[in-house]
GROMACS .gro file of C-alpha atoms in nm:
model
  365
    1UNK     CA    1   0.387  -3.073  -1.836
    2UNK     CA    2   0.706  -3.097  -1.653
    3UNK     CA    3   1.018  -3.039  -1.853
    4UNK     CA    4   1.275  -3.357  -1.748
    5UNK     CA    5   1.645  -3.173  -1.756
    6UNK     CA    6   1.858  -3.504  -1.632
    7UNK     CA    7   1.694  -3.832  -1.552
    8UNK     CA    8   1.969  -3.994  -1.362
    9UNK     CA    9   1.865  -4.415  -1.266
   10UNK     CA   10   1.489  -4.365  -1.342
   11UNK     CA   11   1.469  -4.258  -0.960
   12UNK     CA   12   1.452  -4.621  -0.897
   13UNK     CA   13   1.383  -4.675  -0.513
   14UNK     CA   14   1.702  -4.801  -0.476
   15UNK     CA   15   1.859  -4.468  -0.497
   16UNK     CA   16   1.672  -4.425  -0.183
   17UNK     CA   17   1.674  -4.707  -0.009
   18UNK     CA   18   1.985  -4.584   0.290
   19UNK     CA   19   1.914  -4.264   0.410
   20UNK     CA   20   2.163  -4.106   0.685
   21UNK     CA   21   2.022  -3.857   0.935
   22UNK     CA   22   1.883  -3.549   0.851
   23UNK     CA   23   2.200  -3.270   0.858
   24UNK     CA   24   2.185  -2.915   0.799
   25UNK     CA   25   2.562  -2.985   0.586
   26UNK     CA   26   2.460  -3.016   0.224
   27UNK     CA   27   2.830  -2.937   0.132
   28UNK     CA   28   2.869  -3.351   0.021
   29UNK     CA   29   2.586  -3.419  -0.122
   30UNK     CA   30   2.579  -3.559  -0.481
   31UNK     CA   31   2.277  -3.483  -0.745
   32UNK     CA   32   2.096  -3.756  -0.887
   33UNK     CA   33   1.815  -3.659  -0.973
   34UNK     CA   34   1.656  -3.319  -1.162
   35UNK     CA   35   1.280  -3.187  -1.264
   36UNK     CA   36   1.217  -2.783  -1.359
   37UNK     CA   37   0.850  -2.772  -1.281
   38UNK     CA   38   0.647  -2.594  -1.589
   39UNK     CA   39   0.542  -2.244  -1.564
   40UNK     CA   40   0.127  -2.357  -1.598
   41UNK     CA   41   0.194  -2.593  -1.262
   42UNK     CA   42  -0.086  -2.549  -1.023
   43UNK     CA   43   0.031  -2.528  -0.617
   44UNK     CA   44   0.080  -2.918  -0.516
   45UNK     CA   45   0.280  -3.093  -0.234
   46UNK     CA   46   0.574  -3.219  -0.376
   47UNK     CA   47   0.517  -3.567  -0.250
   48UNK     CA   48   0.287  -3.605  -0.469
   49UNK     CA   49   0.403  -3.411  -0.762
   50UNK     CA   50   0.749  -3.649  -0.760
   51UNK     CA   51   0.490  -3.996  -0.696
   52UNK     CA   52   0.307  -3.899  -1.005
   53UNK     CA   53   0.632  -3.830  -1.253
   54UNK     CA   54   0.889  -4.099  -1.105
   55UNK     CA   55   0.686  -4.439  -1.162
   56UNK     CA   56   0.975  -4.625  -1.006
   57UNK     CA   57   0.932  -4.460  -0.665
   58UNK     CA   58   0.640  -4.452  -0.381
   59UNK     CA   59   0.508  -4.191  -0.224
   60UNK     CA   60   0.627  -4.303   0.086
   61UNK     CA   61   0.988  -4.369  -0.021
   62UNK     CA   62   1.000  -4.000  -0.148
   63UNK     CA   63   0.839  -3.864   0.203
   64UNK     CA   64   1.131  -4.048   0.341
   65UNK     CA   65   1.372  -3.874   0.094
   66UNK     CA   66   1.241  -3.529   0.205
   67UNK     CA   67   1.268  -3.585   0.605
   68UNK     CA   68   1.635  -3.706   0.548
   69UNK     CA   69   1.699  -3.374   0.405
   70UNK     CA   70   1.767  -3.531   0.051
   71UNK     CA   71   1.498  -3.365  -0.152
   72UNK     CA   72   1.570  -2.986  -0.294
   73UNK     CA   73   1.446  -2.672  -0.449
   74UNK     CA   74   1.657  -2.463  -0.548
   75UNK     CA   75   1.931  -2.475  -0.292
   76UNK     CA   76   1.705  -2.584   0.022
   77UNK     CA   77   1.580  -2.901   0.142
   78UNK     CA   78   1.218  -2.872   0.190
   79UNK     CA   79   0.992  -3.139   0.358
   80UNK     CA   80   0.722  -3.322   0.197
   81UNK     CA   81   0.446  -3.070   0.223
   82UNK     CA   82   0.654  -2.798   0.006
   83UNK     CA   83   0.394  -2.699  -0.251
   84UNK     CA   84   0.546  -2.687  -0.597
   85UNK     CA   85   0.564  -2.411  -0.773
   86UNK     CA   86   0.622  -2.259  -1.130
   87UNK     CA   87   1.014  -2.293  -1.301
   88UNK     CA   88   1.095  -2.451  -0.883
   89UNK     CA   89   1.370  -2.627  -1.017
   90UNK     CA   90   1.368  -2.998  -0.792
   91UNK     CA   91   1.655  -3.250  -0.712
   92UNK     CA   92   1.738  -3.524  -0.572
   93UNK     CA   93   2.123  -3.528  -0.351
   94UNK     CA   94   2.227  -3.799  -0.205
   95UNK     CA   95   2.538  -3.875   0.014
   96UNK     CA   96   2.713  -4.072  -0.302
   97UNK     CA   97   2.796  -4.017  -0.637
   98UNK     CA   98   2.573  -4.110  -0.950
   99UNK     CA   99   2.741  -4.455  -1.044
  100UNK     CA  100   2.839  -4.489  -1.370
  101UNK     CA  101   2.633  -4.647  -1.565
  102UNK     CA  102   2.775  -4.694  -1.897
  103UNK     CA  103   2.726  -5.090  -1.999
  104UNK     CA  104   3.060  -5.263  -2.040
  105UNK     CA  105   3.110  -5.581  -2.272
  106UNK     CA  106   3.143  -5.884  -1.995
  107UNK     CA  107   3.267  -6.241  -2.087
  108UNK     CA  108   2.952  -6.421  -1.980
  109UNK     CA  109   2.838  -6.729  -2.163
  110UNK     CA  110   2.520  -6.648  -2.380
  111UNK     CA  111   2.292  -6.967  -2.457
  112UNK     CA  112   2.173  -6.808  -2.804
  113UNK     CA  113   1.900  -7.006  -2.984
  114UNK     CA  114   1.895  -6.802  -3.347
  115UNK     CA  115   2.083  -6.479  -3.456
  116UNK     CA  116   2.146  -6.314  -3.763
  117UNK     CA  117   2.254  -5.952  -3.883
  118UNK     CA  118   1.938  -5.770  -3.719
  119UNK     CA  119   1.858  -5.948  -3.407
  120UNK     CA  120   1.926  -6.250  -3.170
  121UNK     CA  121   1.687  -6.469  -2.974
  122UNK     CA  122   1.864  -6.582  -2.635
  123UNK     CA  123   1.758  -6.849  -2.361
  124UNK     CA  124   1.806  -6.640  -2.037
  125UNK     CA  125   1.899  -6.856  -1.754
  126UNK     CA  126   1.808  -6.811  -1.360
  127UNK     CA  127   1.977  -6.553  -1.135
  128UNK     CA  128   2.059  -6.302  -1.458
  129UNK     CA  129   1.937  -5.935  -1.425
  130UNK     CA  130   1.868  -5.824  -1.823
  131UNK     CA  131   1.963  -5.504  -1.776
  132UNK     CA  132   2.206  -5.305  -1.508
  133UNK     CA  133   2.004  -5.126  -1.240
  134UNK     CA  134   2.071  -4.993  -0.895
  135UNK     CA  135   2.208  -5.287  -0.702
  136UNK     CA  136   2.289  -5.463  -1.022
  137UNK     CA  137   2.559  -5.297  -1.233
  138UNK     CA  138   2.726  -5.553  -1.382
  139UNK     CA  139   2.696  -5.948  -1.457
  140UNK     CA  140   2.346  -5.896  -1.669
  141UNK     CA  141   2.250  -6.016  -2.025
  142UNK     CA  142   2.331  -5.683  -2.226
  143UNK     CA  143   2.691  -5.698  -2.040
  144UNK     CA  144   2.671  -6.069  -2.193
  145UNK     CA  145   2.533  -5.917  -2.564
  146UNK     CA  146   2.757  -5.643  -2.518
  147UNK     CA  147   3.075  -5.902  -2.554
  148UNK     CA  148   2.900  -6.144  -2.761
  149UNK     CA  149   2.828  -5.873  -3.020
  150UNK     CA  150   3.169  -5.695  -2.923
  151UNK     CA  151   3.303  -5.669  -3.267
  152UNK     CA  152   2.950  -5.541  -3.433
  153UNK     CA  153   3.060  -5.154  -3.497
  154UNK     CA  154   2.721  -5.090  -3.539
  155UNK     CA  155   2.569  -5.200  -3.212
  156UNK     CA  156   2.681  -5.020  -2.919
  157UNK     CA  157   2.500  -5.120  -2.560
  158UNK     CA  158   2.456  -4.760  -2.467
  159UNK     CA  159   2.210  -4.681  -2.722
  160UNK     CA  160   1.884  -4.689  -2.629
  161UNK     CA  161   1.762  -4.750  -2.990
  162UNK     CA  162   1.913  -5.145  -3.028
  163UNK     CA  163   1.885  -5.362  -2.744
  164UNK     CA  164   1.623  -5.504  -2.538
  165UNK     CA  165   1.301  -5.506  -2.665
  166UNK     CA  166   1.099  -5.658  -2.362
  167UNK     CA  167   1.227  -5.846  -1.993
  168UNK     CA  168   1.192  -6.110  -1.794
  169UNK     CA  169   1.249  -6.130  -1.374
  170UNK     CA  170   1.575  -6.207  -1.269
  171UNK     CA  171   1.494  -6.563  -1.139
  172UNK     CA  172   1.256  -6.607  -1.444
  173UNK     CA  173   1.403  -6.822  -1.711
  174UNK     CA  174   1.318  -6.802  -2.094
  175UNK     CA  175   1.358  -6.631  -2.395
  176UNK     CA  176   1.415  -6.338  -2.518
  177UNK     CA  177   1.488  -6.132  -2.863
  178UNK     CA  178   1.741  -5.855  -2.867
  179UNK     CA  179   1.751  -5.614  -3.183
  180UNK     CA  180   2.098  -5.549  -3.320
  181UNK     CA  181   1.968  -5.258  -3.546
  182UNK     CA  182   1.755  -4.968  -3.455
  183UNK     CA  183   1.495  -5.028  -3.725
  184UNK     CA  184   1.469  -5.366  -3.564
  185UNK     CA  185   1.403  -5.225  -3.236
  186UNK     CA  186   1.126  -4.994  -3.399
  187UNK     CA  187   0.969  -5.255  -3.574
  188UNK     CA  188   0.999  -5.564  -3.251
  189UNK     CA  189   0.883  -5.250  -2.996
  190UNK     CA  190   0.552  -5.181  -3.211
  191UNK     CA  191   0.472  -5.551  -3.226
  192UNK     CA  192   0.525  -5.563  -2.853
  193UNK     CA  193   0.299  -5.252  -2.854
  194UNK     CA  194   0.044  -5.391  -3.083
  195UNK     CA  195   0.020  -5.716  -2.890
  196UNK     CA  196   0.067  -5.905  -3.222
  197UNK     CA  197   0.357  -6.104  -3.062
  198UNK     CA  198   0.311  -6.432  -2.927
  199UNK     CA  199   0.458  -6.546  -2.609
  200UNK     CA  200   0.391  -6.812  -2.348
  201UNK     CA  201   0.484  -6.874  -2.032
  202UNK     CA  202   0.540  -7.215  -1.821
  203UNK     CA  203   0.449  -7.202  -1.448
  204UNK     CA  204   0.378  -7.445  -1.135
  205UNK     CA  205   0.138  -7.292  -0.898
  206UNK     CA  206   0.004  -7.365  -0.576
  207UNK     CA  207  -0.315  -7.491  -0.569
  208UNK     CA  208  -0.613  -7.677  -0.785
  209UNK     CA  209  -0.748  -7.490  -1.009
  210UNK     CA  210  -1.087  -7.552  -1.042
  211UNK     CA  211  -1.135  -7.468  -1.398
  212UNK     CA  212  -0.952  -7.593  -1.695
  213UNK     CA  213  -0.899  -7.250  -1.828
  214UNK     CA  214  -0.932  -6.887  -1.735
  215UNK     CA  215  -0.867  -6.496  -1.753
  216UNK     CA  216  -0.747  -6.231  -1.529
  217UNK     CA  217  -0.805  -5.875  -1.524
  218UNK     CA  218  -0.659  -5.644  -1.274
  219UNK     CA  219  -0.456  -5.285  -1.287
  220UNK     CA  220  -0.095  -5.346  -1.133
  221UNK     CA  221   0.108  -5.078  -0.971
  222UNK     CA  222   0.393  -5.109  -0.687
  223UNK     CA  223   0.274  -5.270  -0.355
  224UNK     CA  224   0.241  -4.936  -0.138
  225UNK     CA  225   0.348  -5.160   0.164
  226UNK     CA  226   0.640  -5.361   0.012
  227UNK     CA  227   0.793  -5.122  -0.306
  228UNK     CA  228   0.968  -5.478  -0.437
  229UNK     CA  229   0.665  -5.613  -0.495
  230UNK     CA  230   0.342  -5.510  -0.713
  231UNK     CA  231   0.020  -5.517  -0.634
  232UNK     CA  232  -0.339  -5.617  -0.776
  233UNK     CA  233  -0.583  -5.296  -0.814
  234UNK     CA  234  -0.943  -5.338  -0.958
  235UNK     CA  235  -1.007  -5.238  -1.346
  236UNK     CA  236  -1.173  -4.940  -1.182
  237UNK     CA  237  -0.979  -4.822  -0.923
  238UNK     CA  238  -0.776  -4.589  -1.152
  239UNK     CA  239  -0.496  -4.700  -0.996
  240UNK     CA  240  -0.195  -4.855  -1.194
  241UNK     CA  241  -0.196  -4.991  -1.548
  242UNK     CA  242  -0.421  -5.236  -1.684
  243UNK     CA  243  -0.331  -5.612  -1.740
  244UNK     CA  244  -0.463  -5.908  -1.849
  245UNK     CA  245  -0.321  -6.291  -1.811
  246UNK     CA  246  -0.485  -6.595  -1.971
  247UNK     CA  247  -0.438  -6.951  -1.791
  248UNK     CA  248  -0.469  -7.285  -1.901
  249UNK     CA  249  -0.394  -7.641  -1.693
  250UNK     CA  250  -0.132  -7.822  -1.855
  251UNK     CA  251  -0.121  -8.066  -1.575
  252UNK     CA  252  -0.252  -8.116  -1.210
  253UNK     CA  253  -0.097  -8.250  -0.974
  254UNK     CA  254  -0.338  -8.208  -0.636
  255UNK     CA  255  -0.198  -7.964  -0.462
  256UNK     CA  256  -0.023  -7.728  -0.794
  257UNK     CA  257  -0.121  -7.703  -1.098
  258UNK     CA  258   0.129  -7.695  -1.436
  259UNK     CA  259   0.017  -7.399  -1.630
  260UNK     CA  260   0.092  -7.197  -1.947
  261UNK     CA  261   0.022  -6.836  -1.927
  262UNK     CA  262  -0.040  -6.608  -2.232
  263UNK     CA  263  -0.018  -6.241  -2.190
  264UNK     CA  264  -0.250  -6.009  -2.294
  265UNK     CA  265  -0.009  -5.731  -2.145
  266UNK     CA  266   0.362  -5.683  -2.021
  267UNK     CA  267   0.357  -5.515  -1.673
  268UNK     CA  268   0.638  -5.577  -1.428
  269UNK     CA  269   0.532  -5.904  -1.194
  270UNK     CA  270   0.230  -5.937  -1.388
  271UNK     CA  271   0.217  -6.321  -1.388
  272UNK     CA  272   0.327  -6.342  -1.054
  273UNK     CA  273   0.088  -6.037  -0.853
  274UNK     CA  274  -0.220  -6.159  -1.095
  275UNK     CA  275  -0.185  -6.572  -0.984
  276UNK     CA  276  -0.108  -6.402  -0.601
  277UNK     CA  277  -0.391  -6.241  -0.606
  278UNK     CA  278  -0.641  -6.557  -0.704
  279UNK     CA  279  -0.473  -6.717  -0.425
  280UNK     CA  280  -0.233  -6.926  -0.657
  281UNK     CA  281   0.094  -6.780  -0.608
  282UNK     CA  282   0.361  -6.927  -0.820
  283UNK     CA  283   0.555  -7.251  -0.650
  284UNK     CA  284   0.882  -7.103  -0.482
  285UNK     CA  285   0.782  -6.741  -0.566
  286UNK     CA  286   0.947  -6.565  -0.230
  287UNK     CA  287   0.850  -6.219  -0.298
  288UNK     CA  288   0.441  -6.331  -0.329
  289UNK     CA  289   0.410  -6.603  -0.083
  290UNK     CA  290   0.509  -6.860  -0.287
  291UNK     CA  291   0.764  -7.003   0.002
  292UNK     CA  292   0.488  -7.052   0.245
  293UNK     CA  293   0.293  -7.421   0.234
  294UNK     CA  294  -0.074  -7.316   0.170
  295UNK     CA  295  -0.180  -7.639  -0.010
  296UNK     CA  296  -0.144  -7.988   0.141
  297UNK     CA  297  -0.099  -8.237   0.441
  298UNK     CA  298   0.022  -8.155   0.774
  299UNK     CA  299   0.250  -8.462   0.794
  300UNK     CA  300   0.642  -8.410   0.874
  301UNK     CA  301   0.700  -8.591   0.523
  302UNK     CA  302   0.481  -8.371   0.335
  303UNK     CA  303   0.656  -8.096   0.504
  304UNK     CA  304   0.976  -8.274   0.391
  305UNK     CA  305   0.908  -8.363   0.027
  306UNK     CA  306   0.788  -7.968   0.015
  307UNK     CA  307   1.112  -7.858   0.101
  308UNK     CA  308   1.273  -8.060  -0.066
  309UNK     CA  309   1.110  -7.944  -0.382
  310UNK     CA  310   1.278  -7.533  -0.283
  311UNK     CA  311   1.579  -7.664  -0.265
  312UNK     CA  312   1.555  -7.831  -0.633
  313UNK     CA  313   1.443  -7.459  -0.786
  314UNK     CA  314   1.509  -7.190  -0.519
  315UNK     CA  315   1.300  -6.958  -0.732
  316UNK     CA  316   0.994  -6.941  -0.851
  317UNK     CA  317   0.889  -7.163  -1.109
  318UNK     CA  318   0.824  -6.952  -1.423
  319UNK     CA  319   0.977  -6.993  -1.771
  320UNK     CA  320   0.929  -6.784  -2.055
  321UNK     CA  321   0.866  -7.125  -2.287
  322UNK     CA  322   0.756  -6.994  -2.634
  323UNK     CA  323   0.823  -6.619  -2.844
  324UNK     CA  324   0.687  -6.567  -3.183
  325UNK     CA  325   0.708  -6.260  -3.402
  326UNK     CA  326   0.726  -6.117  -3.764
  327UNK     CA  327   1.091  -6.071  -3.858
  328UNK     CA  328   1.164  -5.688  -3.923
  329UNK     CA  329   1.307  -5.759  -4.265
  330UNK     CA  330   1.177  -6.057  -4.394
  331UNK     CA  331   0.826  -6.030  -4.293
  332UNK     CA  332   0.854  -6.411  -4.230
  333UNK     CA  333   0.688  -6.546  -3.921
  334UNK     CA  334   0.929  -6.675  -3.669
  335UNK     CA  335   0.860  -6.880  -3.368
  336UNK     CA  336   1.034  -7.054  -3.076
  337UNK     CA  337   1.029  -7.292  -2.795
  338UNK     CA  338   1.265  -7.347  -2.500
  339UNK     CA  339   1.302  -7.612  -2.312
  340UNK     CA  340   1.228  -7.621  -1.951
  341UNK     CA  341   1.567  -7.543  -1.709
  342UNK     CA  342   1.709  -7.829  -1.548
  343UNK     CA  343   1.556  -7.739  -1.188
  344UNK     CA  344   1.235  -7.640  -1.308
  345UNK     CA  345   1.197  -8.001  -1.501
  346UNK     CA  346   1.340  -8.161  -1.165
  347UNK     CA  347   1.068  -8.007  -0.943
  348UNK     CA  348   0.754  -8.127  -1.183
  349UNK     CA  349   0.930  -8.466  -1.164
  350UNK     CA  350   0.868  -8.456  -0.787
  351UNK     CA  351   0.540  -8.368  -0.817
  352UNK     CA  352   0.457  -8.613  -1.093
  353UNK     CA  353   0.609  -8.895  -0.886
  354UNK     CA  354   0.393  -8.753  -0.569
  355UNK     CA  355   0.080  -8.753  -0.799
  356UNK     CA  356   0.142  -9.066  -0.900
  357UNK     CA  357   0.217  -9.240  -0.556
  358UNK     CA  358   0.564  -9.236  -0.458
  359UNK     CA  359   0.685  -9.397  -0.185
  360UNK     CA  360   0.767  -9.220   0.124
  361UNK     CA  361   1.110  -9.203   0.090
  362UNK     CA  362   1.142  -9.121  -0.225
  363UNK     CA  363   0.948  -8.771  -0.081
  364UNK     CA  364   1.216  -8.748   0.177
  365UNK     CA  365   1.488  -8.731  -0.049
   0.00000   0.00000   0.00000
């Protein structure tokens, strides 16, 4: 087991996403990034050593790292096929500094739907990152809690043990619970772990579904050709983690489907790569094909009314509708339900009026 000295970003693929030429002058380069490899380690190419311990990274993106000259041991850069050894002591150096990371209290406007003195429930809205990240350092819901809860002595943004108990996708919308305390935290994390929660999700898919209800099973892990996106795996492969979404039609409307999902598990994407791959990718979903007209007529007014549709919810159409949970103190059951977003209720209006027989011009709109 490798002993972690500094883990600087999560080695998030963004840290690697511009790499300058390879250059023999190492003199500028900043550290991000350090592993001491354990004095057991069996001889392995370090590729694969860093693939297997940085689950926010591809294999690919780190082969990349090590031709720009950006991976070391010791004090040399070694390519890709370096086999690791025992105590090698492994960073990353880049040609920037770490960014600080610290969370700062921002005046954003939080839509909170229950607090009290051990947690809050918000109603995240689309376009909010939860939680600062490479590419994202400032302008996210904790910056928002971080203000809203500003003059709380006891909660402080940088400590891992309050916060966030669970996420949602940027251009997701829903809700959310945030633990003030960290016996909240302890208690909302093991419920999360235990799968005694209850959440349910909102989506508009492409497609009919044939059945009226259903379950999918498949592993997810990053998309080895696109690292933004994950990917499907079977149960078997022993690749990624395991996952499980159940479906059920809400409302059809031809050519999508209104559904609620309930998950089984909490993997990054998992609604979104598990209706991708079934061929249903969610309505306006970008990253998973969702943007592309796979259901539907060829007619310039179809084409129209489609489009027309995007522009209403530029995102896909997911929304975190219901959370339920036991509260940490009071043992009491509590439950909640959000409304849909404004352009997320606009868009099944379209549909509802094309179901229903609108007029041509009303799809042209």
């Amino acid at each position: 087991m490798t002993d972690i000295i500094e883990d600087i970003d999560m080695m998030d693929d963004d840290l690697l996403e511009d790499f300058s030429a390879e250059s023999n002058d190492t003199t500028d380069l900043y550290e991000h990034w350090r592993v001491e490899v354990d004095a057991g380690q069996t001889p392995m190419r370090i590729d694969k050593f860093l693939s297997e311990r940085m689950q926010h990274s591809s294999r690919n993106r780190i082969q990349t790292a090590a031709d720009a000259g950006c991976i070391f041991v010791g004090d040399k850069p070694v390519k890709s096929n370096y086999k690791v050894r025992p105590m090698d002591v492994i960073t990353l150096r880049l040609d920037r500094p770490k960014h600080d990371s610290t969370i700062l209290a921002e005046d954003i406007p939080l839509n909170v739907v229950y607090e009290d003195d051990v947690l809050m429930v918000v109603n995240k809205p689309a376009g909010m990152v939860v939680h600062p990240g490479a590419g994202n350092f400032n302008g996210t819901l904790i910056n928002a809690v971080a203000w809203h809860l500003r003059d709380l002595p006891t909660f402080d943004p940088n400590d891992p043990e309050v916060g966030l108990v669970h996420r949602i996708d940027k251009d997701t919308t829903g809700l959310l619970v945030i633990a003030k305390t960290a016996d909240a935290k302890t208690s909302l994390g093991k419920q999360f772990f235990n799968k005694t929660t209850h959440r349910s999700y909102n989506a508009l898919v492409w497609g009919n579904l044939t059945e009226d209800s259903g379950r999918i099973e498949g592993n997810i892990s990053r998309d080895p050709k696109d690292r933004l996106r994950m990917k499907v795996f079977d149960p078997d492969s022993g690749i990624g983690k395991p996952a499980v979404t159940h479906w059920r039609v809400i409302e059809r409307f031809g050519y999508t489907t209104l559904i609620e999902c309930i998950l089984e598990t909490g993997r990054t994407h998992q609604i979104r790569a598990h209706l991708k791959s079934i061929g249903h990718p969610l309505f306006g979903d970008e990253r998973y094909g969702g943007t592309e007209i796979i259901r539907g007529q060829r007619s310039s007014t179809y084409k129209a009314f489609i489009q027309n549709c995007f522009k209403l919810c530029p995102r896909q159409t997911l929304h975190a509708k219901t959370l339920g949970f036991v509260h940490p103190e009071t043992g009491r059951q509590m439950d909640f339900n959000s409304e849909w977003p404004e352009d997320f209720s606009l868009v099944i209006q379209k549909w509802r009026g094309f179901i229903q027989g609108s007029t041509v011009d009303t799809f042209a709109e």
